[in-house]
């Protein structure tokens, strides 16, 4: 007789001492389970640092499926940070960067078109010391960076050993992350930061009303509660 | 607002749950406007354990900015209660009025209308029309129960570990009470802040309380919150002897006062190592005003037992590479505590904390969470010195003090050795050597 494997079952996830049952499917990625757990517990502070741990102390590999990770029905998993500290390394943004960013976005967008800039800095650390404004088409509904500019930009970064630290772009009205934004970040690496400014950056030159997110290991964006989680303006 | 600077890290931690649009001022004001009454009769306050329970509870709540009133008899202190001064419990506590955090008063006001009452042991209480919890326990265990639950006994013991447990449990109830009055980001977060009917913690050591103990040589890496909590606990255990050093190059800042248990407002600007060495003279600590690993090889020879309270991950690796026979690492993350022990040959602190994640300058912290980290570390030290085995399944503890009444508040586990251990400890190298593919 062939053993029947359950395709759907529940695992028990513990966070801050509270236990919740979360349904999983065997083909589902562990990263999806992690996101469900984060959502069910309503965690907004530095969720990108969290992982799931088994009772034997091992971390559940987020790149695997539930089946590959050999999770079992009723298994107890602890949701906790992978490094016991209060946060991840934050970008140190030089004081002149934010005003310069707003000025570039306003001048280019003129209150009617979307625009984007990239924050760059030395590849060896987490400092932002320059703003790059790409050559791009623009409209009230989006922007598209010219391919040749992008190619030259990457070559220049490689030659000067610098890297893109974050992308900043504008939206009409509220700040949010659109489907096209999801598909086309300039960098698709976990931890990369995206900032969306509302009202074509016409407001105060602060990040108070901005949408700020980071890319997770599974490629999805995680919105953060505030800019202070990922950057500090010095 | 007075006290906002001292409470900045606590306010930051409250933001795990409070609505985004609440200002720091509103959060701080909520904490500072809570009025807590602590009640004890002469019998419960005559023992060292009872006195330690009260002093620890009051200082944990004061470091959250709360207003504390005392309805107690004045009694001579059985032993010193650093950093407080005075020969009686009343003079020691009233002398700390606004001395821990600005605006946090400790008084004997009679017009006090408490939001919450804490009663020691079986002390009779009047009808104050406020929620009341009782603190009880014994040498190694502590509990906090809503008044009317169980039959708490009087505090009579000298050995004070259980009394510090129940103080930490009670301070958590005061904090949850304060936060429940604020608008939360999500209603589901109320699950983390529910009042506890009964919460209990016991170490399960099955050890008789010792009357004296020589801990030998012990080094402390960092004089911050966790080391200060550990030394606060050690300083209260009668007739404990030890020698050792404490490394730290930092000075006390206002924002440390919310959790640094041996520090007073007057210590702001002073070297942390000098502060703690002065407050614990019986522990014979040599203050080293330098970061461990600053290049002086003579200084870097470690004691057989080392307690690491530093949150810098590479520093933990550096200490572990020096191969102390016994290493305890205490850490906190938001409302959680990580406590681990690493003996030679076991998976090391690099296996447990393999990622270097330099954090933000301002890490969210709160008094009772940091205190738990120190308390757990000290009991693990006692366990090792007393020769009580620590099974591998209890090498790491993840504790969630907000939910000590829940069955999963404490998650014990082994530390899993990792092939990519940054320390390259013996346990991690053994993994590679027996893996035919990796070999």
XYZ file of C-alpha atoms in Angstrom, chain B residues 20-268:
249
model
C 2.207 54.954 13.788
C 0.674 58.395 14.241
C 1.246 58.532 18.007
C 4.092 60.863 18.888
C 7.045 59.990 21.107
C 5.633 62.539 23.543
C 2.289 60.703 23.762
C 3.956 57.339 24.346
C 6.289 58.782 26.957
C 3.451 60.604 28.696
C 1.450 57.374 28.910
C 4.320 55.574 30.617
C 5.075 58.482 32.943
C 1.491 58.980 34.028
C 1.021 55.394 35.273
C 0.763 55.290 39.056
C 1.893 52.075 40.681
C 1.463 51.260 44.355
C 3.777 48.737 46.009
C 2.567 47.294 49.306
C 4.289 45.146 51.884
C 3.919 44.352 55.558
C 6.777 43.982 58.010
C 6.980 40.197 57.771
C 7.421 40.090 53.979
C 9.888 42.948 54.007
C 12.097 41.605 56.792
C 13.889 39.080 54.589
C 16.587 39.790 51.996
C 14.476 38.077 49.320
C 11.478 40.295 50.087
C 13.615 43.430 50.099
C 15.250 42.417 46.824
C 11.869 41.750 45.198
C 10.656 45.237 46.108
C 13.835 47.117 45.167
C 14.117 45.288 41.853
C 10.465 45.842 40.945
C 10.573 49.544 41.831
C 13.764 50.139 39.862
C 12.467 48.246 36.795
C 9.296 50.360 36.786
C 11.142 53.614 37.457
C 13.365 52.898 34.484
C 10.162 52.839 32.395
C 9.351 56.314 33.740
C 6.446 55.211 35.969
C 5.388 56.900 39.217
C 5.754 54.593 42.217
C 4.252 55.008 45.679
C 5.228 52.827 48.612
C 2.965 51.601 51.391
C 5.600 49.823 53.440
C 7.176 49.853 56.898
C 10.757 51.062 57.037
C 13.078 48.150 57.738
C 16.841 47.872 58.007
C 18.382 46.447 54.816
C 19.671 42.888 55.240
C 22.349 43.452 52.552
C 23.363 46.318 50.281
C 21.067 47.078 47.327
C 23.315 48.847 44.796
C 23.068 51.292 43.122
C 20.716 52.531 45.855
C 22.204 54.001 49.014
C 20.872 53.959 52.538
C 20.712 51.594 55.449
C 16.952 51.021 55.381
C 14.573 49.992 52.600
C 12.683 53.282 52.880
C 15.750 55.505 52.743
C 17.227 53.508 49.863
C 14.085 53.662 47.700
C 13.072 57.222 48.515
C 16.669 58.269 47.905
C 16.249 57.042 44.332
C 13.305 59.382 43.723
C 13.951 60.778 40.218
C 17.486 59.404 40.505
C 17.094 56.614 37.956
C 15.138 58.398 35.220
C 14.081 62.053 35.275
C 10.433 62.461 36.258
C 10.095 58.940 37.671
C 9.095 59.572 41.273
C 9.265 57.185 44.214
C 7.216 58.508 47.133
C 5.075 57.598 50.103
C 2.225 59.869 48.981
C -1.079 59.261 50.710
C -3.213 60.920 47.987
C -2.034 58.381 45.434
C -4.739 56.783 43.256
C -3.018 53.734 41.832
C -3.635 52.263 38.392
C -1.997 49.012 39.469
C -1.013 47.520 42.831
C 1.717 45.020 43.577
C 1.706 43.262 46.956
C 4.614 41.260 48.353
C 3.782 37.695 49.316
C 0.772 37.416 51.622
C 0.672 41.084 52.646
C -2.918 42.119 53.431
C -4.128 44.955 51.195
C -6.908 47.525 51.465
C -9.608 47.936 48.857
C -7.831 50.257 46.455
C -10.137 49.517 43.457
C -7.257 48.790 41.120
C -5.931 45.563 39.644
C -3.593 43.872 42.104
C -0.954 41.242 41.526
C 0.922 39.365 44.252
C 4.614 38.528 44.018
C 5.610 35.226 45.549
C 8.112 32.431 45.140
C 11.071 30.715 46.708
C 14.815 30.554 46.247
C 14.907 29.554 42.548
C 11.400 30.350 41.305
C 9.059 33.298 41.187
C 5.455 33.896 40.284
C 2.997 36.737 39.928
C -0.719 36.099 40.401
C -3.788 38.276 40.295
C -4.945 38.811 43.864
C -7.210 35.949 44.878
C -5.427 33.289 42.838
C -3.606 30.728 44.950
C -2.303 31.159 48.480
C 0.976 33.044 48.321
C 3.417 32.588 51.171
C 5.428 35.253 52.923
C 8.941 36.075 51.723
C 11.280 34.671 54.354
C 14.292 33.329 52.464
C 17.667 34.943 52.174
C 18.565 33.573 48.720
C 17.137 36.135 46.247
C 16.984 34.626 42.726
C 13.253 33.797 42.962
C 12.495 37.296 44.217
C 14.210 38.884 41.211
C 12.261 36.575 38.890
C 8.930 37.739 40.277
C 10.026 41.389 40.121
C 10.720 40.984 36.397
C 7.366 39.238 35.893
C 5.529 42.017 37.755
C 7.271 44.863 35.896
C 6.081 43.277 32.646
C 2.472 43.465 33.867
C 2.914 47.168 34.658
C 4.279 47.789 31.171
C 1.494 45.844 29.434
C -1.061 47.763 31.481
C 0.434 51.051 30.277
C 0.573 50.009 26.636
C -2.997 48.678 26.592
C -4.144 52.270 27.122
C -2.579 53.426 23.867
C -4.025 53.026 20.403
C -2.330 50.045 18.785
C -1.375 49.560 15.156
C -3.429 46.384 14.992
C -6.076 44.945 17.280
C -4.415 41.555 16.900
C -1.402 42.933 18.795
C -3.527 42.884 21.951
C -2.648 39.186 22.147
C 0.902 40.198 23.142
C -0.279 42.668 25.770
C -2.976 40.710 27.608
C -2.887 40.880 31.386
C -1.596 37.687 32.909
C -3.661 35.896 35.535
C -0.643 33.901 36.671
C 2.864 33.809 35.320
C 5.629 31.640 36.656
C 9.303 31.001 36.002
C 11.545 28.468 37.617
C 15.026 27.388 36.672
C 14.473 23.736 37.502
C 18.013 23.269 38.764
C 17.010 21.034 41.654
C 19.804 22.681 43.602
C 19.735 23.692 47.207
C 20.352 27.402 47.599
C 24.006 27.794 48.501
C 25.113 29.837 51.475
C 28.427 30.787 49.872
C 30.025 30.270 46.483
C 33.376 31.098 44.924
C 32.913 31.751 41.204
C 36.651 32.062 40.602
C 37.846 34.192 37.704
C 35.144 35.640 35.444
C 35.606 38.248 32.705
C 32.814 40.452 31.411
C 32.896 41.770 27.850
C 30.878 45.015 27.893
C 29.590 47.034 30.810
C 26.262 47.697 29.108
C 22.745 46.684 30.030
C 23.143 42.913 30.086
C 26.406 42.873 32.027
C 24.957 45.419 34.451
C 21.873 43.258 34.947
C 24.096 40.232 35.603
C 26.222 42.151 38.101
C 23.096 43.601 39.739
C 21.957 40.005 40.342
C 25.396 38.804 41.529
C 25.697 41.743 43.919
C 22.512 40.593 45.659
C 23.472 36.974 46.250
C 25.002 36.860 49.738
C 28.545 35.609 50.139
C 29.283 35.137 46.441
C 32.948 35.725 45.676
C 34.605 36.265 42.331
C 37.459 38.112 40.699
C 37.622 39.303 37.176
C 37.754 42.121 34.698
C 35.177 44.106 32.819
C 35.989 45.583 29.387
C 34.244 48.594 27.872
C 35.401 51.958 26.550
C 31.980 53.590 26.563
C 30.613 56.243 28.892
C 27.115 56.265 30.371
C 24.586 58.162 28.273
C 21.137 59.371 29.287
C 19.587 56.893 26.877
C 21.219 54.005 28.830
C 19.314 54.761 32.030
C 16.184 52.964 30.849
C 17.969 49.631 31.317
C 21.431 49.938 32.915
C 20.554 48.558 36.335
C 23.618 49.752 38.209
C 23.591 53.297 36.806
C 22.101 56.485 38.198
C 21.404 59.819 36.551
C 24.520 61.196 38.225
C 26.619 58.660 36.267
C 25.900 60.188 32.856
